[in-house]
CSV table of C-alpha atoms in Angstrom, one decimal:
chain,number,residue,atom,x,y,z
A,259,MET,CA,-21.3,92.2,107.3
A,260,ARG,CA,-24.4,94.2,106.3
A,261,ARG,CA,-22.4,96.0,103.7
A,262,TRP,CA,-21.0,92.8,102.4
A,263,GLN,CA,-24.6,91.3,102.0
A,264,GLY,CA,-25.7,94.6,100.3
A,265,ALA,CA,-22.9,94.2,97.9
A,266,LYS,CA,-24.0,90.6,97.2
A,267,SER,CA,-27.6,91.8,96.6
A,268,LEU,CA,-26.3,94.4,94.1
A,269,SER,CA,-24.2,91.9,92.3
A,270,LEU,CA,-27.2,89.5,92.1
A,271,LEU,CA,-29.4,92.3,90.8
A,272,ILE,CA,-26.8,93.1,88.2
A,273,PHE,CA,-26.5,89.5,87.3
A,274,LEU,CA,-30.1,89.1,86.9
A,275,ILE,CA,-30.7,92.1,84.6
A,276,GLY,CA,-27.5,91.0,82.7
A,277,VAL,CA,-26.2,94.6,82.6
A,278,PRO,CA,-22.4,94.1,82.9
A,279,SER,CA,-22.1,92.3,79.6
A,280,ALA,CA,-24.0,94.9,77.6
A,281,HIS,CA,-22.1,98.1,77.9
A,282,GLY,CA,-19.2,97.9,75.5
A,283,GLN,CA,-16.6,96.0,77.4
A,284,TYR,CA,-14.8,93.3,75.6
A,285,CYS,CA,-11.5,91.5,75.3
A,286,ARG,CA,-9.8,92.4,72.0
A,287,ALA,CA,-7.7,89.5,70.6
A,288,THR,CA,-5.3,89.6,67.7
A,289,ILE,CA,-4.2,86.6,65.8
A,290,SER,CA,-2.0,85.6,62.8
A,291,MET,CA,-2.2,82.6,60.6
A,292,ILE,CA,1.1,81.2,59.6
A,293,ASN,CA,2.1,78.5,57.0
A,294,ALA,CA,5.3,76.6,56.7
A,295,ALA,CA,6.6,73.3,55.2
A,296,ARG,CA,5.1,74.2,51.7
A,297,HIS,CA,5.4,71.3,49.3
A,298,VAL,CA,4.4,71.5,45.6
A,299,ILE,CA,4.3,68.0,44.4
A,300,GLY,CA,1.6,67.9,41.7
A,301,GLU,CA,1.5,69.6,38.3
A,302,VAL,CA,0.9,73.3,38.2
A,303,ASN,CA,0.2,74.9,34.9
A,304,ALA,CA,-0.7,78.5,35.9
A,305,GLU,CA,2.1,80.5,34.1
A,306,CYS,CA,2.7,78.5,30.9
A,307,PRO,CA,3.7,80.2,27.7
A,308,PRO,CA,2.7,81.3,25.1
A,309,SER,CA,1.5,84.3,27.1
A,310,TRP,CA,2.6,87.8,27.6
A,311,HIS,CA,2.9,87.1,31.2
A,312,THR,CA,6.4,86.4,32.7
A,313,ALA,CA,6.9,82.8,32.0
A,314,THR,CA,7.4,80.0,34.5
A,315,TRP,CA,8.1,81.8,37.8
A,316,GLY,CA,5.4,83.3,39.9
A,317,ASN,CA,4.7,84.7,43.2
A,318,TRP,CA,1.6,83.1,45.0
A,319,GLY,CA,-0.9,84.8,47.1
A,320,VAL,CA,-3.4,83.3,49.6
A,321,SER,CA,-7.2,84.0,50.0
A,322,SER,CA,-8.3,82.5,53.3
A,323,ASN,CA,-10.8,82.8,56.1
A,324,PHE,CA,-9.5,86.0,57.5
A,325,GLY,CA,-8.0,87.8,54.6
A,326,GLY,CA,-7.4,88.2,50.9
A,327,VAL,CA,-4.6,88.0,48.3
A,328,SER,CA,-1.7,90.3,48.5
A,329,ASP,CA,1.7,90.7,46.7
A,330,ALA,CA,3.6,89.6,49.7
A,331,ASP,CA,5.1,86.3,50.9
A,332,GLN,CA,1.8,84.7,51.7
A,333,PHE,CA,2.8,81.3,50.3
A,334,ARG,CA,6.5,82.0,49.7
A,335,GLY,CA,8.2,79.8,47.2
A,336,TRP,CA,11.8,78.6,47.1
A,337,LYS,CA,13.2,80.5,44.1
A,338,ARG,CA,14.3,84.0,45.0
A,339,SER,CA,13.2,86.5,42.5
A,340,ASP,CA,12.7,90.2,43.1
A,341,SER,CA,12.6,90.3,46.9
A,342,GLN,CA,10.1,87.4,47.0
A,343,GLY,CA,10.2,83.7,46.8
A,344,HIS,CA,8.6,82.3,43.7
A,345,TRP,CA,7.4,78.9,42.6
A,346,ASN,CA,7.8,77.1,39.2
A,347,SER,CA,4.3,77.8,38.1
A,348,CYS,CA,4.5,75.8,34.9
A,349,THR,CA,5.8,72.4,35.7
A,350,ARG,CA,4.3,71.1,32.4
A,351,ASP,CA,7.3,72.4,30.6
A,352,HIS,CA,10.0,71.3,32.9
A,353,ILE,CA,10.9,67.6,33.0
A,354,ARG,CA,11.4,66.3,36.4
A,355,ASP,CA,14.4,64.2,37.6
A,356,THR,CA,16.8,66.2,35.4
A,357,ASP,CA,18.2,69.2,37.3
A,358,LEU,CA,17.7,71.4,40.2
A,359,ASP,CA,16.8,74.5,38.3
A,360,TYR,CA,13.1,74.1,38.3
A,361,TYR,CA,12.6,71.6,41.1
A,362,ASN,CA,14.7,72.1,44.3
A,363,HIS,CA,13.6,68.9,46.2
A,364,ASP,CA,14.3,65.2,45.7
A,365,HIS,CA,11.0,63.6,46.7
A,366,ASN,CA,11.9,60.3,45.0
A,367,GLY,CA,15.3,60.0,46.7
A,368,ASN,CA,17.1,59.4,43.2
A,369,GLY,CA,19.4,62.3,43.5
A,370,TRP,CA,17.5,64.6,41.2
A,371,GLY,CA,15.0,67.4,41.8
A,372,ASP,CA,11.4,66.2,41.3
A,373,ASP,CA,9.3,68.6,43.3
A,374,GLN,CA,9.4,71.9,45.1
A,375,TRP,CA,9.7,72.5,48.8
A,376,ILE,CA,10.5,75.2,51.4
A,377,ASP,CA,10.1,75.2,55.1
A,378,THR,CA,10.3,78.8,56.2
A,379,ALA,CA,7.3,80.2,58.2
A,380,HIS,CA,5.3,83.1,56.9
A,381,ILE,CA,2.2,85.0,58.0
A,382,TYR,CA,-0.4,84.8,55.3
A,383,THR,CA,-3.2,86.7,57.2
A,384,GLY,CA,-4.4,88.0,60.4
A,385,ALA,CA,-7.6,89.0,62.3
A,386,GLN,CA,-8.9,90.9,65.3
A,387,PHE,CA,-11.8,89.9,67.5
A,388,ASP,CA,-13.7,91.8,70.0
A,389,ILE,CA,-15.0,89.2,72.4
A,390,TRP,CA,-17.9,90.4,74.6
A,391,THR,CA,-17.1,89.8,78.3
A,392,ASP,CA,-18.5,90.6,81.7
A,393,CYS,CA,-16.8,93.2,83.9
A,394,PRO,CA,-13.9,91.9,86.0
A,395,ARG,CA,-15.2,90.7,89.2
A,396,ASP,CA,-13.9,89.3,92.5
A,397,THR,CA,-16.3,86.5,93.5
A,398,ASN,CA,-14.6,85.3,96.6
A,399,TYR,CA,-13.7,88.7,98.0
A,400,ASP,CA,-10.0,88.1,98.2
A,401,GLY,CA,-9.3,91.4,96.5
A,402,ARG,CA,-8.4,90.0,93.1
A,403,CYS,CA,-10.5,89.6,90.0
A,404,ASP,CA,-11.2,86.0,89.4
A,405,THR,CA,-13.7,86.2,86.6
A,406,GLY,CA,-14.8,88.5,83.7
A,407,GLY,CA,-12.5,90.6,81.5
A,408,CYS,CA,-10.0,88.6,79.6
A,409,LEU,CA,-10.1,85.8,82.0
A,410,ALA,CA,-13.0,84.5,79.9
A,411,LEU,CA,-10.3,83.4,77.3
A,412,SER,CA,-8.2,81.3,79.9
A,413,SER,CA,-10.4,78.4,78.9
A,414,GLY,CA,-9.4,78.7,75.3
A,415,PHE,CA,-9.9,80.5,72.0
A,416,GLY,CA,-10.1,78.8,68.6
A,417,VAL,CA,-10.9,79.2,64.9
A,418,GLY,CA,-12.3,76.5,62.8
A,419,GLY,CA,-12.8,75.4,59.1
A,420,GLN,CA,-9.4,76.9,57.9
A,421,PHE,CA,-8.7,76.9,54.2
A,422,LEU,CA,-6.1,78.5,51.8
A,423,SER,CA,-6.9,79.3,48.2
A,424,LEU,CA,-3.7,79.8,46.3
A,425,TYR,CA,-3.3,82.2,43.3
A,426,GLU,CA,-0.5,82.9,41.0
A,427,LEU,CA,-0.4,86.7,41.0
A,428,ASP,CA,-0.3,88.6,37.8
A,429,TRP,CA,0.0,92.2,36.8
A,430,PRO,CA,-2.2,94.0,36.1
A,431,ASP,CA,-5.0,91.4,35.2
A,432,GLY,CA,-6.7,88.7,37.1
A,433,ASP,CA,-4.7,86.1,39.0
A,434,ASP,CA,-4.5,82.4,38.2
A,435,PHE,CA,-6.1,80.0,40.5
A,436,ILE,CA,-3.9,77.0,41.7
A,437,THR,CA,-5.8,75.1,44.3
A,438,THR,CA,-7.6,75.3,47.5
A,439,LEU,CA,-6.0,73.7,50.6
A,440,TYR,CA,-8.1,72.5,53.5
A,441,VAL,CA,-6.5,72.3,57.0
A,442,ASP,CA,-7.0,69.5,59.4
A,443,SER,CA,-10.2,70.1,61.3
A,444,GLY,CA,-8.3,70.4,64.6
A,445,CYS,CA,-6.9,73.7,63.6
A,446,CYS,CA,-6.6,75.8,65.6
A,447,SER,CA,-7.0,76.6,69.2
A,448,VAL,CA,-4.9,78.0,72.0
A,449,MET,CA,-5.1,78.3,75.8
A,450,PRO,CA,-3.6,81.6,76.6
A,451,THR,CA,-2.5,82.7,80.1
A,452,CYS,CA,-4.7,85.5,81.1
A,453,THR,CA,-5.4,88.1,83.8
A,454,TRP,CA,-8.4,90.2,83.8
A,455,ASP,CA,-7.0,92.8,81.6
A,456,TRP,CA,-4.4,90.8,79.3
A,457,CYS,CA,-3.7,87.5,77.7
A,458,ASP,CA,-0.2,86.6,76.8
A,459,GLU,CA,1.2,85.3,73.4
A,460,ALA,CA,0.3,81.7,72.6
A,461,TYR,CA,0.7,79.3,69.7
A,462,SER,CA,-1.5,76.5,68.5
A,463,PRO,CA,0.1,73.2,67.4
A,464,TRP,CA,1.0,72.9,63.8
A,465,TYR,CA,-1.7,71.2,61.7
A,466,PRO,CA,-1.2,69.7,58.2
A,467,THR,CA,-3.4,70.5,55.2
A,468,VAL,CA,-5.4,67.4,54.5
A,469,TYR,CA,-6.9,68.1,51.1
A,470,SER,CA,-6.1,70.0,47.9
A,471,THR,CA,-8.8,70.5,45.4
A,472,ASN,CA,-6.8,70.7,42.2
A,473,THR,CA,-3.3,69.5,42.5
A,474,ASN,CA,-1.0,67.8,45.1
A,475,ILE,CA,0.1,70.7,47.3
A,476,THR,CA,0.6,70.5,51.1
A,477,ALA,CA,1.6,72.8,53.9
A,478,ASN,CA,1.3,73.1,57.7
A,479,VAL,CA,-0.6,75.8,59.4
A,480,ILE,CA,-0.3,77.3,62.9
A,481,MET,CA,-2.3,80.1,64.7
A,482,LYS,CA,-0.2,82.7,66.5
A,483,PHE,CA,-2.3,84.3,69.3
A,484,TRP,CA,-0.4,87.6,69.6
A,485,TYR,CA,-2.2,88.9,72.8
A,486,ALA,CA,-5.7,90.1,74.0
A,487,ALA,CA,-6.5,93.2,76.0
A,488,PHE,CA,-9.5,94.3,78.0
A,489,VAL,CA,-11.4,97.3,76.8
A,490,ASP,CA,-14.0,99.1,78.9
A,491,SER,CA,-15.1,101.4,75.9
A,492,ASN,CA,-17.9,103.2,77.8
A,493,GLY,CA,-16.3,103.1,81.3
A,494,TYR,CA,-19.2,100.9,82.6
A,495,CYS,CA,-16.9,98.6,84.5
A,496,GLU,CA,-15.1,101.7,86.1
A,497,GLN,CA,-18.5,102.9,87.2
A,498,LEU,CA,-19.3,99.6,88.9
A,499,ARG,CA,-16.2,99.6,90.8
A,500,TYR,CA,-17.7,102.4,92.9
A,501,GLN,CA,-20.9,100.7,93.3
A,502,ASP,CA,-20.0,97.2,94.2
A,503,PRO,CA,-16.9,96.0,96.0
A,504,GLN,CA,-16.9,92.8,93.9
A,505,TYR,CA,-16.2,94.8,90.9
A,506,ASN,CA,-13.5,97.0,92.7
A,507,CYS,CA,-10.8,94.3,92.1
A,508,TYR,CA,-8.3,96.2,89.9
U,151,MET,CA,-60.2,70.4,65.6
U,152,SER,CA,-61.3,73.2,67.8
U,153,VAL,CA,-60.0,76.7,67.6
U,154,ARG,CA,-58.4,76.3,71.0
U,155,SER,CA,-56.4,73.2,69.9
U,156,VAL,CA,-55.3,75.0,66.9
U,157,MET,CA,-54.0,77.8,69.0
U,158,VAL,CA,-52.3,75.4,71.3
U,159,THR,CA,-50.8,73.6,68.3
U,160,ALA,CA,-49.6,76.9,66.8
U,161,THR,CA,-48.1,78.0,70.1
U,162,MET,CA,-46.3,74.6,70.5
U,163,ALA,CA,-45.0,75.0,66.9
U,164,ALA,CA,-43.9,78.5,67.6
U,165,THR,CA,-42.2,77.4,70.8
U,166,ILE,CA,-40.5,74.5,69.0
U,167,GLY,CA,-39.5,77.0,66.2
U,168,VAL,CA,-37.8,79.2,68.9
U,169,MET,CA,-36.2,76.2,70.4
U,170,PHE,CA,-34.9,75.2,67.0
U,171,VAL,CA,-33.4,78.7,66.5
U,172,SER,CA,-31.8,78.5,69.8
U,173,ALA,CA,-30.1,75.3,68.7
U,174,ALA,CA,-28.3,77.9,66.7
U,175,GLU,CA,-28.4,77.3,63.0
U,176,LEU,CA,-27.6,80.4,61.1
U,177,ARG,CA,-28.3,81.0,57.5
U,178,VAL,CA,-26.6,83.8,55.8
U,179,GLN,CA,-27.6,84.9,52.3
U,180,VAL,CA,-25.3,87.2,50.3
U,181,THR,CA,-26.5,89.2,47.2
U,182,GLU,CA,-24.9,91.9,45.1
U,183,SER,CA,-26.4,95.4,45.5
U,184,GLY,CA,-28.0,96.6,42.3
U,185,THR,CA,-28.2,93.2,40.5
U,186,SER,CA,-29.5,91.2,43.5
U,187,ALA,CA,-27.4,88.3,42.1
U,188,PRO,CA,-26.2,85.8,44.6
U,189,VAL,CA,-22.5,86.1,45.6
U,190,ASN,CA,-20.6,82.8,45.6
U,191,ALA,CA,-17.5,82.1,47.7
U,192,VAL,CA,-18.1,84.7,50.4
U,193,VAL,CA,-16.3,83.9,53.7
U,194,VAL,CA,-18.8,84.2,56.5
U,195,ALA,CA,-17.0,84.4,59.8
U,196,VAL,CA,-19.1,84.2,62.9
U,197,GLY,CA,-17.6,85.0,66.3
U,198,ALA,CA,-19.4,82.6,68.6
U,199,PHE,CA,-16.8,83.3,71.1
U,200,PRO,CA,-14.5,81.8,72.3
U,201,ARG,CA,-14.6,80.1,68.9
U,202,VAL,CA,-14.8,81.6,65.5
U,203,ILE,CA,-16.7,79.5,63.0
U,204,SER,CA,-16.6,80.1,59.3
U,205,GLY,CA,-18.0,78.9,56.0
U,206,LEU,CA,-18.3,79.7,52.3
U,207,THR,CA,-21.4,80.6,50.5
U,208,ASP,CA,-22.5,78.4,47.6
U,209,ALA,CA,-23.7,79.2,44.1
U,210,THR,CA,-27.0,80.4,45.6
U,211,GLY,CA,-25.1,82.9,47.7
U,212,SER,CA,-26.1,81.1,50.9
U,213,VAL,CA,-24.3,79.3,53.7
U,214,VAL,CA,-25.7,77.6,56.9
U,215,LEU,CA,-23.4,77.6,59.9
U,216,GLN,CA,-23.9,75.5,63.0
U,217,LEU,CA,-23.3,77.6,66.1
U,218,PRO,CA,-23.4,77.0,69.8
U,219,SER,CA,-25.9,79.9,70.2
U,220,LEU,CA,-27.2,82.8,68.3
U,221,GLU,CA,-26.7,85.1,71.3
U,222,ARG,CA,-23.7,87.5,71.4
U,223,VAL,CA,-22.5,86.4,67.9
U,224,ALA,CA,-20.4,88.7,65.7
U,225,ILE,CA,-20.8,88.3,61.9
U,226,ALA,CA,-18.4,89.5,59.3
U,227,VAL,CA,-18.3,88.6,55.6
U,228,ARG,CA,-15.5,88.9,53.1
U,229,THR,CA,-14.9,88.0,49.4
U,230,ASP,CA,-12.1,88.6,47.1
U,231,THR,CA,-14.4,90.6,44.7
U,232,HIS,CA,-16.8,92.4,47.0
U,233,GLY,CA,-14.8,93.7,50.0
U,234,THR,CA,-15.8,93.2,53.6
U,235,THR,CA,-18.9,93.9,55.5
U,236,CYS,CA,-19.8,93.5,59.2
U,237,ILE,CA,-23.3,92.7,60.4
U,238,ALA,CA,-24.7,93.7,63.8
U,239,SER,CA,-26.2,90.7,65.6
U,240,GLU,CA,-29.4,92.8,65.8
U,241,ARG,CA,-29.9,92.2,62.1
U,242,ILE,CA,-30.4,88.5,62.5
U,243,GLN,CA,-34.1,87.7,61.9
U,244,GLY,CA,-35.2,84.3,63.2
U,245,ASN,CA,-32.2,82.2,62.2
U,246,SER,CA,-31.1,84.0,59.1
U,247,VAL,CA,-29.5,87.3,57.9
U,248,SER,CA,-29.3,88.9,54.5
U,249,VAL,CA,-26.3,90.7,53.4
U,250,THR,CA,-25.9,92.9,50.2
U,251,MET,CA,-22.3,93.6,49.0
U,252,THR,CA,-21.0,96.0,46.2
U,253,PRO,CA,-18.2,94.9,43.9
U,254,SER,CA,-14.8,96.1,44.8
U,255,ILE,CA,-12.1,97.2,42.3
U,256,ARG,CA,-8.6,96.4,41.5
U,257,VAL,CA,-6.1,99.2,41.6
U,258,TYR,CA,-2.8,98.7,39.9
U,259,GLY,CA,-0.1,100.8,38.4
U,260,VAL,CA,3.6,101.7,38.6
U,261,VAL,CA,5.5,103.5,41.4
U,262,THR,CA,8.2,105.8,40.3
U,263,ASP,CA,10.7,108.2,42.0
U,264,ALA,CA,11.2,111.9,41.1
U,265,SER,CA,13.4,110.9,38.1
U,266,GLY,CA,10.8,108.5,36.7
U,267,ALA,CA,12.7,105.4,37.6
U,268,PRO,CA,10.6,102.5,38.9
U,269,VAL,CA,10.7,102.0,42.7
U,270,ALA,CA,11.0,98.4,43.8
U,271,ASP,CA,10.0,97.2,47.2
U,272,ALA,CA,7.8,100.0,48.0
U,273,THR,CA,4.8,98.8,50.2
U,274,VAL,CA,1.3,99.6,49.3
U,275,SER,CA,-1.3,99.3,52.1
U,276,THR,CA,-5.0,99.9,52.2
U,277,THR,CA,-6.8,101.1,55.3
U,278,TYR,CA,-10.4,101.8,55.9
U,279,GLU,CA,-12.5,103.8,58.4
U,280,VAL,CA,-13.4,101.8,61.5
U,281,GLN,CA,-16.8,100.3,61.5
U,282,PRO,CA,-18.1,100.3,65.0
U,283,GLU,CA,-20.3,97.2,64.5
U,284,CYS,CA,-17.2,95.3,63.4
U,285,ARG,CA,-16.3,92.7,66.1
U,286,VAL,CA,-14.4,90.5,63.6
U,287,ARG,CA,-11.8,92.4,61.6
U,288,PHE,CA,-10.0,90.8,58.6
U,289,ASP,CA,-6.5,91.3,57.2
U,290,VAL,CA,-5.2,92.6,60.4
U,291,GLY,CA,-1.4,92.5,60.5
U,292,ALA,CA,-1.3,90.8,57.2
U,293,PRO,CA,1.8,91.6,55.1
U,294,ALA,CA,1.4,94.7,52.8
U,295,ALA,CA,1.7,94.3,49.0
U,296,ARG,CA,5.1,95.3,47.5
U,297,THR,CA,6.2,96.7,44.2
U,298,ASN,CA,8.3,94.5,42.0
U,299,GLN,CA,11.5,95.4,40.2
U,300,ARG,CA,9.5,97.2,37.6
U,301,GLY,CA,7.8,99.2,40.2
U,302,GLU,CA,4.5,97.5,39.5
U,303,TYR,CA,1.9,96.9,42.1
U,304,VAL,CA,-1.6,95.5,42.4
U,305,VAL,CA,-4.0,96.2,45.3
U,306,ARG,CA,-6.9,93.8,45.1
U,307,ASN,CA,-10.4,94.1,46.5
U,308,VAL,CA,-10.5,97.8,47.1
U,309,ASP,CA,-13.8,98.6,48.6
U,310,LEU,CA,-14.8,102.2,47.5
U,311,ASN,CA,-17.9,102.2,49.8
U,312,ARG,CA,-15.7,102.2,52.8
U,313,ASN,CA,-13.5,105.2,52.1
U,314,PRO,CA,-10.2,103.5,51.3
U,315,LEU,CA,-6.9,105.1,52.0
U,316,LEU,CA,-4.0,103.7,49.8
U,317,THR,CA,-0.6,104.4,51.3
U,318,PHE,CA,2.6,104.1,49.3
U,319,GLN,CA,5.8,103.9,51.2
U,320,HIS,CA,9.4,103.4,50.7
U,321,PRO,CA,12.1,104.0,53.4
U,322,SER,CA,14.1,106.5,51.4
U,323,LEU,CA,11.2,108.4,49.7
U,324,LYS,CA,8.2,110.6,50.7
U,325,ARG,CA,5.1,108.8,51.5
U,326,VAL,CA,2.0,109.3,49.3
U,327,THR,CA,-1.6,108.7,50.5
U,328,ILE,CA,-4.5,108.4,48.1
U,329,ASP,CA,-8.1,108.8,49.2
U,330,LYS,CA,-11.5,108.1,47.6
U,331,LEU,CA,-11.4,111.3,45.7
U,332,ALA,CA,-9.0,109.7,43.3
U,333,PHE,CA,-11.6,107.2,42.2
U,334,SER,CA,-14.6,108.0,39.8
U,335,GLU,CA,-17.8,106.3,39.1
U,336,SER,CA,-16.3,105.0,35.9
U,337,ASP,CA,-13.6,103.1,38.0
U,338,ARG,CA,-16.4,101.6,40.0
U,339,MET,CA,-18.2,100.5,36.9
U,340,GLN,CA,-15.1,99.0,35.3
U,341,ARG,CA,-14.1,97.5,38.6
U,342,ARG,CA,-10.4,98.5,38.0
U,343,LYS,CA,-8.3,101.6,38.0
U,344,GLU,CA,-4.7,102.4,36.8
U,345,LEU,CA,-3.1,104.6,39.3
U,346,ASN,CA,0.6,105.5,38.8
U,347,VAL,CA,2.3,107.1,41.7
U,348,ARG,CA,5.5,109.2,42.1
U,349,LEU,CA,7.3,109.2,45.3
U,350,ASP,CA,9.5,112.3,45.8
U,351,ASN,CA,12.8,112.4,47.6
U,352,ARG,CA,12.6,113.2,51.3
């Protein structure tokens, strides 16, 4: 009993001086942002001849909250070219409602192509966060850590204010700005299942883009929370385990 | 008004000031090193965990973010033209922090094989030394750039201040890594570099 009270006193002291959270322990979370249901409805005049650039078809990149533009499938188009999916990037020169060469989707329902659409999901960026946390601790002395570590993320993790700026990519010179899409303000949070040392994969709901600055383009966005792992970079929590039974819970 | 009442008022004002700061409004000002010009459209991402809050700087290079608290925040900034910088929370003074950024460069060229033929679908990735103060890291797990059918590639926003490593890979060819020694002051000034790369057979 005396030992238990002593442990409680030490825990109180540690709590008061705030030491456990200041010694390099954190929960490292990795996320990806994914778009799908990409729909190009409005005019796009980014790749119109006369120009020395390759006319009409273009690969689009995304600059966003967590990453920059890359020649990858960040905003994959529907027309397969090279190994990537391209968009008709000069709709000015291609009359709608005539054929399916330049528009692959029948938005008006009249049997002809009049806009561009593709539904596949693609990662456009990702990020990693080191989230300060307290050392894992057993507050009710049942031998299991019930607070601290990655358990802090059990109540949720989220990112806000998401946007995607789209560019038609050129080689070797500067890229052509298409538009900036703003995602629904609810985007994006998850409630991962966590233990003191690990959080499992989780997905937010899909959110639509709600505003496009330059032309009518829409998409849906989701956050994939890959995992989170506890890191005790200075070994401080490990030391605490030998000093206080409350911290000796793993 | 007596000296004492002035002191009391000043103390109250300072207290209110502190209280205001603790309401967690954070102003971030970004300027370009050398020119001191404001840098527009910088993404400022603040880890006010468990939430990450972000905003964009305006034409004056500043942005104000509303945070739950200024304690234990992690700040990272990125642009498409000036790379990425992390800011230790100790650098926050009052409710603001200033950041200087150096222009990044655009690296482009053609990847060929030993015969001189263009290599399509080679990946080009850029990695940097780890910054210990970085608690928010961008572009993690993002898809790597690839060469097109003509072997052409572009890598945007290469930050020469952070010792970049450019890695060119193709499944059937030997990997090539390019480090900072390949870049000159002239490249930095011109903000672009043509870099043609040959991948030999395995």
